[in-house]
Short mmCIF file of C-alpha atoms in Angstrom, two decimals:
data_model
loop_
_atom_site.label_atom_id
_atom_site.label_comp_id
_atom_site.label_asym_id
_atom_site.label_seq_id
_atom_site.Cartn_x
_atom_site.Cartn_y
_atom_site.Cartn_z
CA MET A 15 76.77 57.35 -132.11
CA LYS A 16 77.01 53.62 -132.89
CA ALA A 17 79.53 52.24 -135.39
CA LEU A 18 81.14 48.97 -136.43
CA VAL A 19 84.69 49.17 -135.08
CA PHE A 20 87.62 46.98 -136.16
CA HIS A 21 89.67 45.70 -133.21
CA GLY A 22 92.18 43.51 -135.04
CA PRO A 23 91.99 40.37 -137.18
CA GLY A 24 88.80 38.47 -136.43
CA GLU A 25 87.52 41.09 -133.99
CA SER A 26 84.93 43.85 -134.48
CA ALA A 27 81.97 45.25 -132.54
CA TRP A 28 78.95 47.56 -133.01
CA GLU A 29 79.63 50.04 -130.24
CA ASP A 30 79.55 53.63 -129.06
CA VAL A 31 82.07 56.00 -130.63
CA ALA A 32 82.43 59.78 -130.79
CA ASP A 33 80.25 61.64 -133.30
CA PRO A 34 82.23 62.87 -136.33
CA GLY A 35 82.59 66.59 -136.93
CA ILE A 36 83.97 68.98 -139.51
CA GLN A 37 87.77 68.86 -139.40
CA ASP A 38 88.62 70.58 -142.70
CA ALA A 39 86.78 73.21 -144.68
CA THR A 40 86.17 70.71 -147.52
CA ASP A 41 84.43 68.14 -145.23
CA ALA A 42 80.80 67.09 -145.01
CA VAL A 43 79.09 65.05 -142.30
CA VAL A 44 76.53 62.60 -143.60
CA ARG A 45 73.79 60.85 -141.65
CA VAL A 46 73.86 57.30 -142.94
CA ASP A 47 70.53 56.01 -144.33
CA ALA A 48 71.85 52.94 -146.15
CA VAL A 49 75.15 51.11 -146.00
CA THR A 50 76.48 47.81 -147.28
CA ILE A 51 79.28 45.37 -146.55
CA CYS A 52 82.03 44.75 -149.06
CA GLY A 53 84.21 41.71 -149.60
CA THR A 54 87.12 44.04 -148.83
CA ASP A 55 85.70 44.48 -145.32
CA LEU A 56 85.95 40.70 -144.90
CA HIS A 57 89.55 40.83 -146.11
CA ILE A 58 90.26 43.50 -143.47
CA LEU A 59 88.75 41.32 -140.75
CA LYS A 60 90.90 38.41 -141.90
CA GLY A 61 94.01 40.55 -141.56
CA ASP A 62 94.68 40.81 -145.31
CA VAL A 63 94.85 44.62 -145.17
CA PRO A 64 97.30 45.36 -142.36
CA GLU A 65 97.22 49.12 -142.98
CA VAL A 66 93.81 49.26 -141.22
CA ARG A 67 94.50 50.04 -137.57
CA PRO A 68 92.48 48.69 -134.65
CA GLY A 69 89.89 51.30 -133.61
CA THR A 70 88.94 52.19 -137.20
CA VAL A 71 85.26 52.31 -138.16
CA LEU A 72 84.86 50.06 -141.19
CA GLY A 73 82.91 50.61 -144.41
CA HIS A 74 83.36 52.69 -147.54
CA GLU A 75 79.89 52.68 -149.21
CA ALA A 76 76.84 54.63 -148.09
CA VAL A 77 73.80 56.71 -148.97
CA GLY A 78 72.65 59.41 -146.59
CA GLU A 79 71.71 63.00 -145.89
CA ILE A 80 74.14 65.87 -145.53
CA VAL A 81 73.85 67.34 -142.00
CA ASP A 82 76.84 69.68 -141.95
CA VAL A 83 79.45 71.05 -144.35
CA GLY A 84 82.72 72.93 -144.12
CA GLY A 85 83.08 76.47 -145.32
CA ASP A 86 84.67 75.55 -148.67
CA VAL A 87 82.04 73.00 -149.77
CA ARG A 88 80.10 74.32 -152.77
CA THR A 89 78.14 71.50 -154.46
CA VAL A 90 76.19 69.95 -151.55
CA ARG A 91 74.48 71.40 -148.49
CA PRO A 92 72.55 70.23 -145.44
CA GLY A 93 69.42 68.35 -146.42
CA ASP A 94 70.81 66.95 -149.66
CA ARG A 95 70.55 63.20 -150.16
CA VAL A 96 73.84 61.89 -151.51
CA LEU A 97 75.78 58.80 -152.52
CA VAL A 98 79.06 58.60 -150.64
CA SER A 99 81.74 57.27 -153.00
CA CYS A 100 84.18 54.60 -151.82
CA ILE A 101 86.94 56.83 -153.29
CA THR A 102 87.73 60.31 -152.00
CA ALA A 103 89.22 62.82 -154.46
CA CYS A 104 90.99 66.11 -153.75
CA GLY A 105 90.56 67.17 -157.39
CA ARG A 106 93.88 69.01 -157.50
CA CYS A 107 96.76 66.50 -157.55
CA ARG A 108 98.23 65.02 -160.72
CA TYR A 109 96.25 61.77 -160.39
CA CYS A 110 92.90 63.50 -159.82
CA ARG A 111 93.53 65.71 -162.88
CA GLU A 112 93.94 62.48 -164.85
CA SER A 113 90.72 61.03 -163.34
CA MET A 114 92.78 58.47 -161.41
CA TYR A 115 91.03 59.36 -158.17
CA GLY A 116 91.93 56.04 -156.51
CA GLN A 117 95.58 57.18 -156.54
CA CYS A 118 94.86 60.66 -155.14
CA ARG A 119 97.86 62.23 -153.39
CA GLY A 120 95.97 65.12 -151.89
CA GLY A 121 94.47 63.29 -148.91
CA GLY A 122 92.12 61.10 -150.92
CA GLY A 123 92.01 57.68 -152.56
CA TRP A 124 90.56 54.78 -150.62
CA ILE A 125 90.57 56.28 -147.15
CA LEU A 126 87.09 55.61 -145.75
CA GLY A 127 87.22 52.49 -143.59
CA HIS A 128 90.93 52.20 -144.48
CA SER A 129 93.00 55.06 -143.10
CA ILE A 130 90.12 57.04 -141.52
CA ASP A 131 86.76 56.11 -140.02
CA GLY A 132 84.30 54.76 -142.54
CA THR A 133 80.62 54.51 -143.29
CA GLN A 134 79.34 51.58 -141.21
CA ALA A 135 78.03 53.99 -138.61
CA GLU A 136 75.18 56.32 -137.92
CA TYR A 137 77.20 59.30 -139.19
CA VAL A 138 80.32 59.63 -141.29
CA ARG A 139 82.73 62.47 -142.08
CA VAL A 140 83.45 62.68 -145.81
CA PRO A 141 86.59 64.64 -146.79
CA HIS A 142 86.65 66.55 -150.10
CA ALA A 143 82.87 66.37 -150.21
CA ASP A 144 82.44 68.27 -153.48
CA LEU A 145 84.05 65.46 -155.51
CA SER A 146 83.38 62.56 -153.14
CA THR A 147 79.59 62.69 -152.91
CA HIS A 148 76.95 62.56 -155.64
CA LEU A 149 73.49 64.12 -155.40
CA LEU A 150 70.72 61.54 -155.72
CA PRO A 151 67.29 62.00 -157.27
CA GLY A 152 64.47 60.79 -155.02
CA ALA A 153 63.42 58.27 -157.67
CA VAL A 154 66.56 56.21 -157.06
CA ASP A 155 66.07 53.88 -154.10
CA SER A 156 68.76 53.84 -151.44
CA LYS A 157 69.40 50.09 -151.63
CA GLU A 158 70.06 50.45 -155.37
CA ALA A 159 72.12 53.65 -155.09
CA VAL A 160 74.47 52.21 -152.46
CA LEU A 161 75.65 49.58 -154.96
CA LEU A 162 77.05 52.44 -157.04
CA ALA A 163 79.44 53.48 -154.29
CA ASP A 164 81.84 50.64 -155.04
CA ILE A 165 80.82 47.34 -156.62
CA PHE A 166 79.41 48.59 -159.92
CA PRO A 167 82.17 51.16 -160.60
CA THR A 168 84.80 48.60 -159.57
CA ALA A 169 83.42 45.85 -161.78
CA TYR A 170 82.93 48.22 -164.72
CA GLU A 171 86.19 50.13 -164.55
CA VAL A 172 88.67 47.57 -163.24
CA GLY A 173 87.09 44.55 -164.90
CA VAL A 174 85.17 45.47 -168.06
CA LEU A 175 86.97 48.62 -169.18
CA ASN A 176 90.49 47.57 -168.15
CA GLY A 177 89.78 44.21 -169.77
CA ARG A 178 88.74 45.96 -172.98
CA VAL A 179 85.59 43.94 -173.55
CA ARG A 180 84.41 44.34 -177.10
CA PRO A 181 81.48 43.06 -179.20
CA ALA A 182 81.56 39.32 -179.93
CA ASP A 183 84.25 38.65 -177.29
CA THR A 184 84.26 35.58 -175.12
CA VAL A 185 84.40 36.87 -171.57
CA VAL A 186 85.09 34.68 -168.53
CA VAL A 187 84.29 36.02 -165.04
CA VAL A 188 85.97 34.01 -162.32
CA GLY A 189 84.09 34.61 -159.07
CA ALA A 190 80.33 35.19 -159.11
CA GLY A 191 80.13 37.23 -155.96
CA PRO A 192 78.78 40.80 -156.05
CA ILE A 193 81.74 42.16 -158.05
CA GLY A 194 81.67 39.29 -160.48
CA LEU A 195 77.94 39.60 -161.01
CA ALA A 196 78.29 43.35 -161.56
CA ALA A 197 81.03 42.59 -164.10
CA ILE A 198 78.65 40.28 -165.95
CA ALA A 199 75.90 42.93 -165.96
CA THR A 200 78.21 45.70 -167.23
CA ALA A 201 80.04 43.47 -169.73
CA ARG A 202 76.69 42.92 -171.42
CA LEU A 203 76.66 46.63 -172.32
CA TYR A 204 79.32 45.75 -174.92
CA THR A 205 77.41 42.81 -176.50
CA PRO A 206 80.08 40.14 -176.00
CA GLY A 207 79.55 36.87 -177.88
CA LYS A 208 79.62 34.71 -174.72
CA ILE A 209 79.93 35.32 -171.02
CA ILE A 210 81.07 32.37 -168.89
CA ALA A 211 80.78 32.56 -165.10
CA VAL A 212 82.97 30.45 -162.82
CA ASP A 213 82.37 29.87 -159.11
CA LEU A 214 82.15 27.15 -156.46
CA ALA A 215 78.67 28.03 -155.17
CA PRO A 216 75.67 26.78 -157.17
CA ALA A 217 73.50 29.66 -155.89
CA ARG A 218 75.94 32.22 -157.26
CA LEU A 219 76.14 30.42 -160.58
CA ASP A 220 72.33 30.56 -160.75
CA ALA A 221 72.51 34.31 -160.04
CA ALA A 222 75.08 34.65 -162.85
CA LYS A 223 72.66 33.03 -165.27
CA ARG A 224 69.90 35.45 -164.22
CA LEU A 225 72.21 38.41 -164.85
CA GLY A 226 73.17 37.28 -168.33
CA ALA A 227 75.88 34.60 -168.22
CA ASP A 228 75.55 32.28 -171.21
CA ALA A 229 77.32 29.37 -169.54
CA VAL A 230 78.49 28.57 -166.00
CA ALA A 231 81.04 26.16 -164.59
CA THR A 232 82.43 25.04 -161.26
CA ALA A 233 85.93 26.38 -160.61
CA GLY A 234 88.74 24.00 -161.53
CA GLU A 235 89.34 21.71 -164.46
CA GLU A 236 85.66 21.83 -165.45
CA ALA A 237 85.83 25.57 -166.05
CA GLU A 238 89.05 25.41 -168.06
CA GLN A 239 87.71 22.60 -170.21
CA LEU A 240 84.45 24.49 -170.85
CA VAL A 241 86.35 27.61 -171.99
CA ALA A 242 88.49 25.48 -174.27
CA ASP A 243 85.43 23.74 -175.73
CA LEU A 244 83.52 26.99 -176.35
CA THR A 245 86.50 28.72 -177.99
CA GLU A 246 87.78 25.76 -180.08
CA GLY A 247 90.83 25.60 -177.88
CA LEU A 248 91.82 29.26 -178.37
CA GLY A 249 90.94 30.66 -174.97
CA ALA A 250 88.86 33.64 -173.81
CA ASP A 251 89.37 37.15 -175.12
CA VAL A 252 88.92 38.63 -171.63
CA VAL A 253 89.17 36.93 -168.26
CA ILE A 254 88.12 38.89 -165.19
CA GLU A 255 89.49 37.72 -161.82
CA ALA A 256 86.98 38.61 -159.07
CA VAL A 257 88.05 36.35 -156.21
CA GLY A 258 91.49 37.37 -154.94
CA VAL A 259 93.18 34.03 -154.30
CA PRO A 260 96.27 32.58 -156.02
CA ALA A 261 94.45 29.62 -157.59
CA SER A 262 91.85 31.78 -159.27
CA PHE A 263 94.41 34.19 -160.71
CA GLU A 264 96.53 31.39 -162.09
CA ALA A 265 93.41 29.79 -163.62
CA CYS A 266 92.66 33.10 -165.35
CA THR A 267 96.09 33.12 -166.98
CA ARG A 268 95.50 29.61 -168.29
CA MET A 269 92.10 30.46 -169.76
CA VAL A 270 93.05 33.61 -171.65
CA ARG A 271 93.88 33.40 -175.36
CA PRO A 272 97.12 34.69 -176.91
CA GLY A 273 96.69 38.43 -177.27
CA GLY A 274 93.89 38.48 -174.69
CA HIS A 275 93.40 40.38 -171.46
CA VAL A 276 93.36 39.33 -167.82
CA ALA A 277 91.73 42.01 -165.63
CA ASN A 278 92.44 41.42 -161.96
CA VAL A 279 89.77 42.89 -159.67
CA GLY A 280 90.12 40.65 -156.63
CA VAL A 281 91.83 41.82 -153.42
CA HIS A 282 94.82 39.55 -152.88
CA GLY A 283 96.15 38.88 -149.38
CA LYS A 284 98.83 36.38 -150.44
CA PRO A 285 101.54 36.27 -153.13
CA VAL A 286 100.60 34.87 -156.49
CA THR A 287 102.91 33.05 -158.90
CA LEU A 288 103.12 34.72 -162.29
CA HIS A 289 104.05 32.04 -164.79
CA LEU A 290 106.02 34.12 -167.21
CA GLU A 291 107.67 30.96 -168.53
CA ASP A 292 104.29 30.30 -170.20
CA LEU A 293 102.95 33.78 -170.67
CA TRP A 294 105.90 35.69 -172.17
CA ILE A 295 105.21 34.30 -175.62
CA LYS A 296 101.43 34.78 -175.57
CA SER A 297 101.24 38.61 -175.78
CA VAL A 298 98.83 38.65 -172.84
CA THR A 299 97.92 41.92 -171.15
CA ILE A 300 97.42 41.73 -167.36
CA THR A 301 95.90 44.74 -165.60
CA THR A 302 95.37 45.46 -161.94
CA GLY A 303 93.58 48.40 -160.40
CA LEU A 304 91.88 50.18 -157.59
CA VAL A 305 88.60 51.69 -158.72
CA ASP A 306 88.69 55.43 -159.54
CA THR A 307 84.87 55.94 -159.62
CA TYR A 308 85.06 58.25 -162.64
CA SER A 309 82.19 56.19 -164.09
CA THR A 310 79.81 56.77 -161.12
CA PRO A 311 77.82 59.64 -162.74
CA THR A 312 77.23 57.50 -165.86
CA LEU A 313 76.19 54.47 -163.84
CA LEU A 314 73.90 56.64 -161.73
CA ARG A 315 72.14 57.93 -164.85
CA MET A 316 71.75 54.37 -166.08
CA THR A 317 70.28 53.30 -162.73
CA ALA A 318 67.79 56.16 -162.78
CA ALA A 319 66.76 55.05 -166.26
CA GLY A 320 66.33 51.44 -165.13
CA GLN A 321 69.19 50.17 -167.27
CA LEU A 322 71.25 48.45 -164.56
CA PRO A 323 70.02 45.44 -162.53
CA THR A 324 71.23 46.83 -159.20
CA SER A 325 68.33 45.68 -157.04
CA SER A 326 68.66 42.05 -158.16
CA LEU A 327 72.00 41.81 -156.33
CA VAL A 328 70.48 42.68 -152.92
CA THR A 329 69.46 39.46 -151.20
CA HIS A 330 69.25 40.55 -147.54
CA THR A 331 68.25 43.77 -145.78
CA PHE A 332 68.74 44.67 -142.13
CA PRO A 333 68.23 47.65 -139.84
CA LEU A 334 71.41 49.58 -139.27
CA ASP A 335 71.83 48.33 -135.71
CA ALA A 336 71.91 44.71 -136.94
CA MET A 337 75.43 45.20 -138.29
CA GLU A 338 76.94 42.18 -136.54
CA GLU A 339 74.18 39.89 -137.79
CA ALA A 340 74.60 41.25 -141.31
CA TYR A 341 78.34 40.54 -141.21
CA ASP A 342 77.63 36.99 -140.12
CA VAL A 343 75.15 36.42 -142.96
CA PHE A 344 77.46 38.00 -145.56
CA SER A 345 80.57 36.13 -144.35
CA ARG A 346 78.73 32.78 -144.71
CA ALA A 347 77.47 33.44 -148.22
CA ALA A 348 77.87 29.83 -149.30
CA ASP A 349 75.39 28.82 -146.60
CA THR A 350 73.10 31.84 -146.57
CA GLY A 351 72.95 32.62 -150.29
CA ALA A 352 73.90 36.22 -149.60
CA LEU A 353 75.04 38.30 -152.55
CA LYS A 354 74.75 41.83 -151.25
CA VAL A 355 73.40 42.88 -147.84
CA VAL A 356 72.07 46.39 -147.28
CA LEU A 357 71.41 47.97 -143.89
CA GLY A 358 68.96 50.79 -143.42
CA ALA A 359 67.69 51.62 -146.90
CA PRO A 360 64.59 53.80 -146.32
CA GLN A 361 62.32 54.34 -149.33
CA HIS A 362 62.33 57.66 -151.26
CA ASP A 363 59.41 57.76 -153.66
CA ALA A 364 59.19 61.50 -154.40
CA LEU A 365 61.54 63.36 -156.66
CA THR A 366 63.65 65.96 -154.92
CA VAL A 367 63.94 69.21 -156.86
CA ARG A 368 66.50 71.64 -155.52
CA ALA A 369 66.91 75.22 -156.60
CA SER A 370 70.39 76.03 -157.85
#
């Protein structure tokens, strides 16, 4: 089969690799119908995630059809159309029993495109398939469903829920890329008083307005002054960091009010200074997190009901074999206007009804 293979920082190629097969009784093999590229994949290519070894197939988000399953798989079978979660869960370890699937110690967690071959391929092996795939109704389009593999659960769980967004809150989202935009969309579920989006790219700030931001600002002193003006100098109740660079994190800690929350979502490849000399007295809560995807079933039901603006984040579509072109477009988002790129994405207009 063909797959996008990582060959070291700055090097990858769409090339021939061996077809995946069943290795464990809990595995499934999925034919990939739709896949997307994540900002984390760009971090890997930059060398920010050194655990990823050369020769690894990248990608951790996909929609596809089950083509084979191991003998212990019970909830899916060949022919089923499924969402492949970015997080794999054994379901048995202490963390899985606490719904902290991202910290799974039974061979799961973030492994696809990280410690094992991932989804940016024609086929992918999914370990622990019973808990790591989700059946999809035919009414949910592939290019919408694939956004539920990572960005929407990540934005919702690590940003909105960890940040404890509440009604009437002032929420600042720093970084209006796909994760930041998904954070804006899901924060609106809690009727905050104001949502302020911060980014350097005008096109992304425009997208933030379309998804519900009440105000936007260019990163830097302009953003900090706007937050101060809109909160009478108090600061934001919740600040969500969705960039992953030192300057953005430090800006978040300056914009949060005493007693507020900073929810870090961004993937950081460099050390960040934590200014405890300023923060110790402010009773600020700072959270970090890898997504657990416990919210995926809820978000999937909302998507099926038309309650999440998933499709509005997809700006570019490509055939699967245009992977290298898609990476180029996504990596130059400031020039191309790319928010989320989806490869493949066939249409499914008929409901699939499966006998139990």
